[in-house]
Amino acid sequence: YQRVLKRGDRDLRVEVGPPEASEAKVALYNKHLETRGLSSNGTRTDLQGYRHFLVESCCESFELRYYHGDQLIGVAITDRGAESLSAVYCYYDTDYSRYSLGTYSILKQLQLCRSWGMRFLYLGLYVDECEAMAYKARFFPHERLIRGSWRRFETP
């Protein structure tokens, strides 16, 4: 993970701010869904749908914005609790896959957890059968609900 962090820190600019909707973010979000095969029947999100899904929240939220030069190439929506952060959703331009922006984003969120004295970063539920969620099992330690009991995994 150190190489991912070094490469991103060297070439990218990261901004932290409140979640905001814009046409540029909606276009990037839709491109992400389409190129990753996550769009159902070619459906596209509009500005209102984006606001509803990623901006309006019942808790304190912020976004990490990733730039290559002046180009917005990724956004990570994050909720903030009393002692944890929760990685809500991350989307990015797959043309910049050399930066492993999904992994880079988790590493940046972990850095924020440490600097803000947070105890946990929640990546959300892991569903073994869902290929899009496979990345969650690569980060340790983590817990999994197996046959009704929580089991902690310390190492790969």
mmCIF file of C-alpha atoms in Angstrom:
data_model
loop_
_atom_site.group_PDB
_atom_site.id
_atom_site.type_symbol
_atom_site.label_atom_id
_atom_site.label_comp_id
_atom_site.label_asym_id
_atom_site.label_seq_id
_atom_site.Cartn_x
_atom_site.Cartn_y
_atom_site.Cartn_z
ATOM 1 C CA TYR A 1 0.000 0.000 0.000
ATOM 2 C CA GLN A 2 2.968 2.316 0.492
ATOM 3 C CA ARG A 3 3.555 2.543 -3.281
ATOM 4 C CA VAL A 4 -0.071 3.519 -3.883
ATOM 5 C CA LEU A 5 0.182 6.208 -1.209
ATOM 6 C CA LYS A 6 3.516 7.564 -2.484
ATOM 7 C CA ARG A 7 2.378 7.723 -6.103
ATOM 8 C CA GLY A 8 -0.871 9.471 -5.199
ATOM 9 C CA ASP A 9 0.730 11.890 -2.750
ATOM 10 C CA ARG A 10 3.332 12.799 -5.368
ATOM 11 C CA ASP A 11 0.967 13.411 -8.297
ATOM 12 C CA LEU A 12 -2.448 14.246 -6.841
ATOM 13 C CA ARG A 13 -3.971 17.081 -4.873
ATOM 14 C CA VAL A 14 -6.524 16.191 -2.200
ATOM 15 C CA GLU A 15 -9.134 18.640 -0.922
ATOM 16 C CA VAL A 16 -11.498 18.020 1.984
ATOM 17 C CA GLY A 17 -14.807 19.868 2.152
ATOM 18 C CA PRO A 18 -18.554 19.501 2.517
ATOM 19 C CA PRO A 19 -20.328 17.262 -0.004
ATOM 20 C CA GLU A 20 -21.544 19.325 -2.940
ATOM 21 C CA ALA A 21 -23.299 18.445 -6.164
ATOM 22 C CA SER A 22 -22.076 19.751 -9.516
ATOM 23 C CA GLU A 23 -22.486 18.795 -13.152
ATOM 24 C CA ALA A 24 -18.786 17.802 -13.259
ATOM 25 C CA LYS A 25 -19.234 15.411 -10.328
ATOM 26 C CA VAL A 26 -22.400 13.920 -11.815
ATOM 27 C CA ALA A 27 -20.588 13.328 -15.130
ATOM 28 C CA LEU A 28 -17.640 11.705 -13.325
ATOM 29 C CA TYR A 29 -20.003 9.574 -11.210
ATOM 30 C CA ASN A 30 -21.896 8.363 -14.305
ATOM 31 C CA LYS A 31 -18.647 7.627 -16.167
ATOM 32 C CA HIS A 32 -17.443 5.593 -13.177
ATOM 33 C CA LEU A 33 -20.641 3.538 -13.097
ATOM 34 C CA GLU A 34 -20.550 2.908 -16.844
ATOM 35 C CA THR A 35 -16.867 1.984 -17.128
ATOM 36 C CA ARG A 36 -17.002 -0.321 -14.087
ATOM 37 C CA GLY A 37 -20.158 -2.068 -15.279
ATOM 38 C CA LEU A 38 -22.159 -0.811 -12.296
ATOM 39 C CA SER A 39 -24.856 1.016 -14.259
ATOM 40 C CA SER A 40 -28.121 -0.866 -14.615
ATOM 41 C CA ASN A 41 -29.441 -0.733 -18.183
ATOM 42 C CA GLY A 42 -27.432 2.388 -18.999
ATOM 43 C CA THR A 43 -29.351 4.481 -16.458
ATOM 44 C CA ARG A 44 -27.712 7.810 -15.708
ATOM 45 C CA THR A 45 -27.962 9.826 -12.506
ATOM 46 C CA ASP A 46 -28.962 13.485 -12.752
ATOM 47 C CA LEU A 47 -28.056 16.357 -10.426
ATOM 48 C CA GLN A 48 -31.103 15.803 -8.203
ATOM 49 C CA GLY A 49 -30.439 12.058 -7.893
ATOM 50 C CA TYR A 50 -26.791 12.736 -7.074
ATOM 51 C CA ARG A 51 -27.794 15.202 -4.329
ATOM 52 C CA HIS A 52 -30.247 12.719 -2.876
ATOM 53 C CA PHE A 53 -27.735 9.833 -2.868
ATOM 54 C CA LEU A 54 -24.423 11.511 -2.005
ATOM 55 C CA VAL A 55 -24.998 15.002 -0.594
ATOM 56 C CA GLU A 56 -28.086 14.926 1.616
ATOM 57 C CA SER A 57 -27.251 13.068 4.823
ATOM 58 C CA CYS A 58 -28.631 12.582 8.310
ATOM 59 C CA CYS A 59 -25.154 12.905 9.814
ATOM 60 C CA GLU A 60 -22.011 14.986 9.482
ATOM 61 C CA SER A 61 -20.391 14.212 6.145
ATOM 62 C CA PHE A 62 -17.510 15.453 4.037
ATOM 63 C CA GLU A 63 -15.941 14.646 0.713
ATOM 64 C CA LEU A 64 -12.378 14.058 -0.342
ATOM 65 C CA ARG A 65 -11.787 15.447 -3.831
ATOM 66 C CA TYR A 66 -8.868 14.101 -5.855
ATOM 67 C CA TYR A 67 -7.298 16.246 -8.570
ATOM 68 C CA HIS A 68 -4.642 15.526 -11.170
ATOM 69 C CA GLY A 69 -3.548 19.050 -12.032
ATOM 70 C CA ASP A 70 -6.828 20.939 -12.326
ATOM 71 C CA GLN A 71 -8.782 17.849 -13.385
ATOM 72 C CA LEU A 72 -11.191 16.343 -10.834
ATOM 73 C CA ILE A 73 -10.552 12.592 -11.071
ATOM 74 C CA GLY A 74 -12.214 11.202 -7.945
ATOM 75 C CA VAL A 75 -14.498 11.860 -4.989
ATOM 76 C CA ALA A 76 -14.926 9.937 -1.737
ATOM 77 C CA ILE A 77 -18.005 10.693 0.365
ATOM 78 C CA THR A 78 -17.339 10.038 4.051
ATOM 79 C CA ASP A 79 -19.540 10.183 7.168
ATOM 80 C CA ARG A 80 -18.075 11.279 10.477
ATOM 81 C CA GLY A 81 -19.168 9.831 13.801
ATOM 82 C CA ALA A 82 -17.975 10.423 17.354
ATOM 83 C CA GLU A 83 -15.129 7.929 17.095
ATOM 84 C CA SER A 84 -15.221 6.650 13.543
ATOM 85 C CA LEU A 85 -15.362 7.517 9.880
ATOM 86 C CA SER A 86 -17.515 5.608 7.430
ATOM 87 C CA ALA A 87 -16.523 5.317 3.767
ATOM 88 C CA VAL A 88 -19.900 5.929 2.119
ATOM 89 C CA TYR A 89 -19.013 5.901 -1.579
ATOM 90 C CA CYS A 90 -15.982 6.488 -3.756
ATOM 91 C CA TYR A 91 -16.063 7.067 -7.494
ATOM 92 C CA TYR A 92 -13.288 8.003 -9.884
ATOM 93 C CA ASP A 93 -12.170 8.311 -13.471
ATOM 94 C CA THR A 94 -10.918 4.886 -14.514
ATOM 95 C CA ASP A 95 -8.595 6.587 -17.033
ATOM 96 C CA TYR A 96 -6.442 7.257 -13.954
ATOM 97 C CA SER A 97 -6.402 3.647 -12.750
ATOM 98 C CA ARG A 98 -2.608 3.791 -12.297
ATOM 99 C CA TYR A 99 -3.338 5.676 -9.055
ATOM 100 C CA SER A 100 -5.561 2.896 -7.642
ATOM 101 C CA LEU A 101 -7.930 5.617 -6.457
ATOM 102 C CA GLY A 102 -10.216 3.274 -4.515
ATOM 103 C CA THR A 103 -7.302 1.972 -2.453
ATOM 104 C CA TYR A 104 -5.702 5.424 -2.276
ATOM 105 C CA SER A 105 -8.952 6.841 -0.938
ATOM 106 C CA ILE A 106 -9.168 4.253 1.854
ATOM 107 C CA LEU A 107 -5.562 5.006 2.807
ATOM 108 C CA LYS A 108 -6.323 8.754 2.927
ATOM 109 C CA GLN A 109 -9.408 8.073 5.075
ATOM 110 C CA LEU A 110 -7.250 5.981 7.419
ATOM 111 C CA GLN A 111 -4.792 8.885 7.680
ATOM 112 C CA LEU A 112 -7.676 11.199 8.610
ATOM 113 C CA CYS A 113 -8.849 8.694 11.244
ATOM 114 C CA ARG A 114 -5.416 8.740 12.845
ATOM 115 C CA SER A 115 -4.963 12.508 12.705
ATOM 116 C CA TRP A 116 -8.461 13.143 14.127
ATOM 117 C CA GLY A 117 -8.133 10.499 16.862
ATOM 118 C CA MET A 118 -10.804 8.231 15.379
ATOM 119 C CA ARG A 119 -10.834 4.577 16.410
ATOM 120 C CA PHE A 120 -12.357 3.030 13.291
ATOM 121 C CA LEU A 121 -12.857 3.358 9.563
ATOM 122 C CA TYR A 122 -15.937 1.485 8.401
ATOM 123 C CA LEU A 123 -15.828 0.265 4.817
ATOM 124 C CA GLY A 124 -19.398 -0.979 5.025
ATOM 125 C CA LEU A 125 -20.750 -4.476 4.729
ATOM 126 C CA TYR A 126 -18.715 -7.026 2.798
ATOM 127 C CA VAL A 127 -20.709 -9.416 0.636
ATOM 128 C CA ASP A 128 -18.546 -12.357 -0.406
ATOM 129 C CA GLU A 129 -20.530 -13.027 -3.584
ATOM 130 C CA CYS A 130 -20.316 -9.412 -4.788
ATOM 131 C CA GLU A 131 -17.193 -8.811 -6.881
ATOM 132 C CA ALA A 132 -17.536 -5.019 -6.511
ATOM 133 C CA MET A 133 -17.041 -5.403 -2.741
ATOM 134 C CA ALA A 134 -14.047 -7.763 -2.852
ATOM 135 C CA TYR A 135 -11.622 -4.926 -2.040
ATOM 136 C CA LYS A 136 -12.977 -4.730 1.519
ATOM 137 C CA ALA A 137 -11.467 -8.100 2.438
ATOM 138 C CA ARG A 138 -7.952 -6.826 1.574
ATOM 139 C CA PHE A 139 -7.819 -4.425 4.539
ATOM 140 C CA PHE A 140 -6.917 -5.681 8.009
ATOM 141 C CA PRO A 141 -7.945 -5.989 10.709
ATOM 142 C CA HIS A 142 -11.611 -6.398 9.885
ATOM 143 C CA GLU A 143 -14.639 -8.288 11.145
ATOM 144 C CA ARG A 144 -17.069 -10.524 9.276
ATOM 145 C CA LEU A 145 -20.447 -11.862 10.319
ATOM 146 C CA ILE A 146 -20.206 -15.605 9.716
ATOM 147 C CA ARG A 147 -23.183 -17.826 10.545
ATOM 148 C CA GLY A 148 -24.554 -15.247 12.966
ATOM 149 C CA SER A 149 -21.301 -14.533 14.861
ATOM 150 C CA TRP A 150 -18.783 -11.739 14.374
ATOM 151 C CA ARG A 151 -15.293 -13.037 13.604
ATOM 152 C CA ARG A 152 -12.190 -10.826 13.633
ATOM 153 C CA PHE A 153 -9.500 -11.218 10.956
ATOM 154 C CA GLU A 154 -6.136 -9.759 11.985
ATOM 155 C CA THR A 155 -3.988 -10.762 9.010
ATOM 156 C CA PRO A 156 -4.427 -12.083 5.455
#
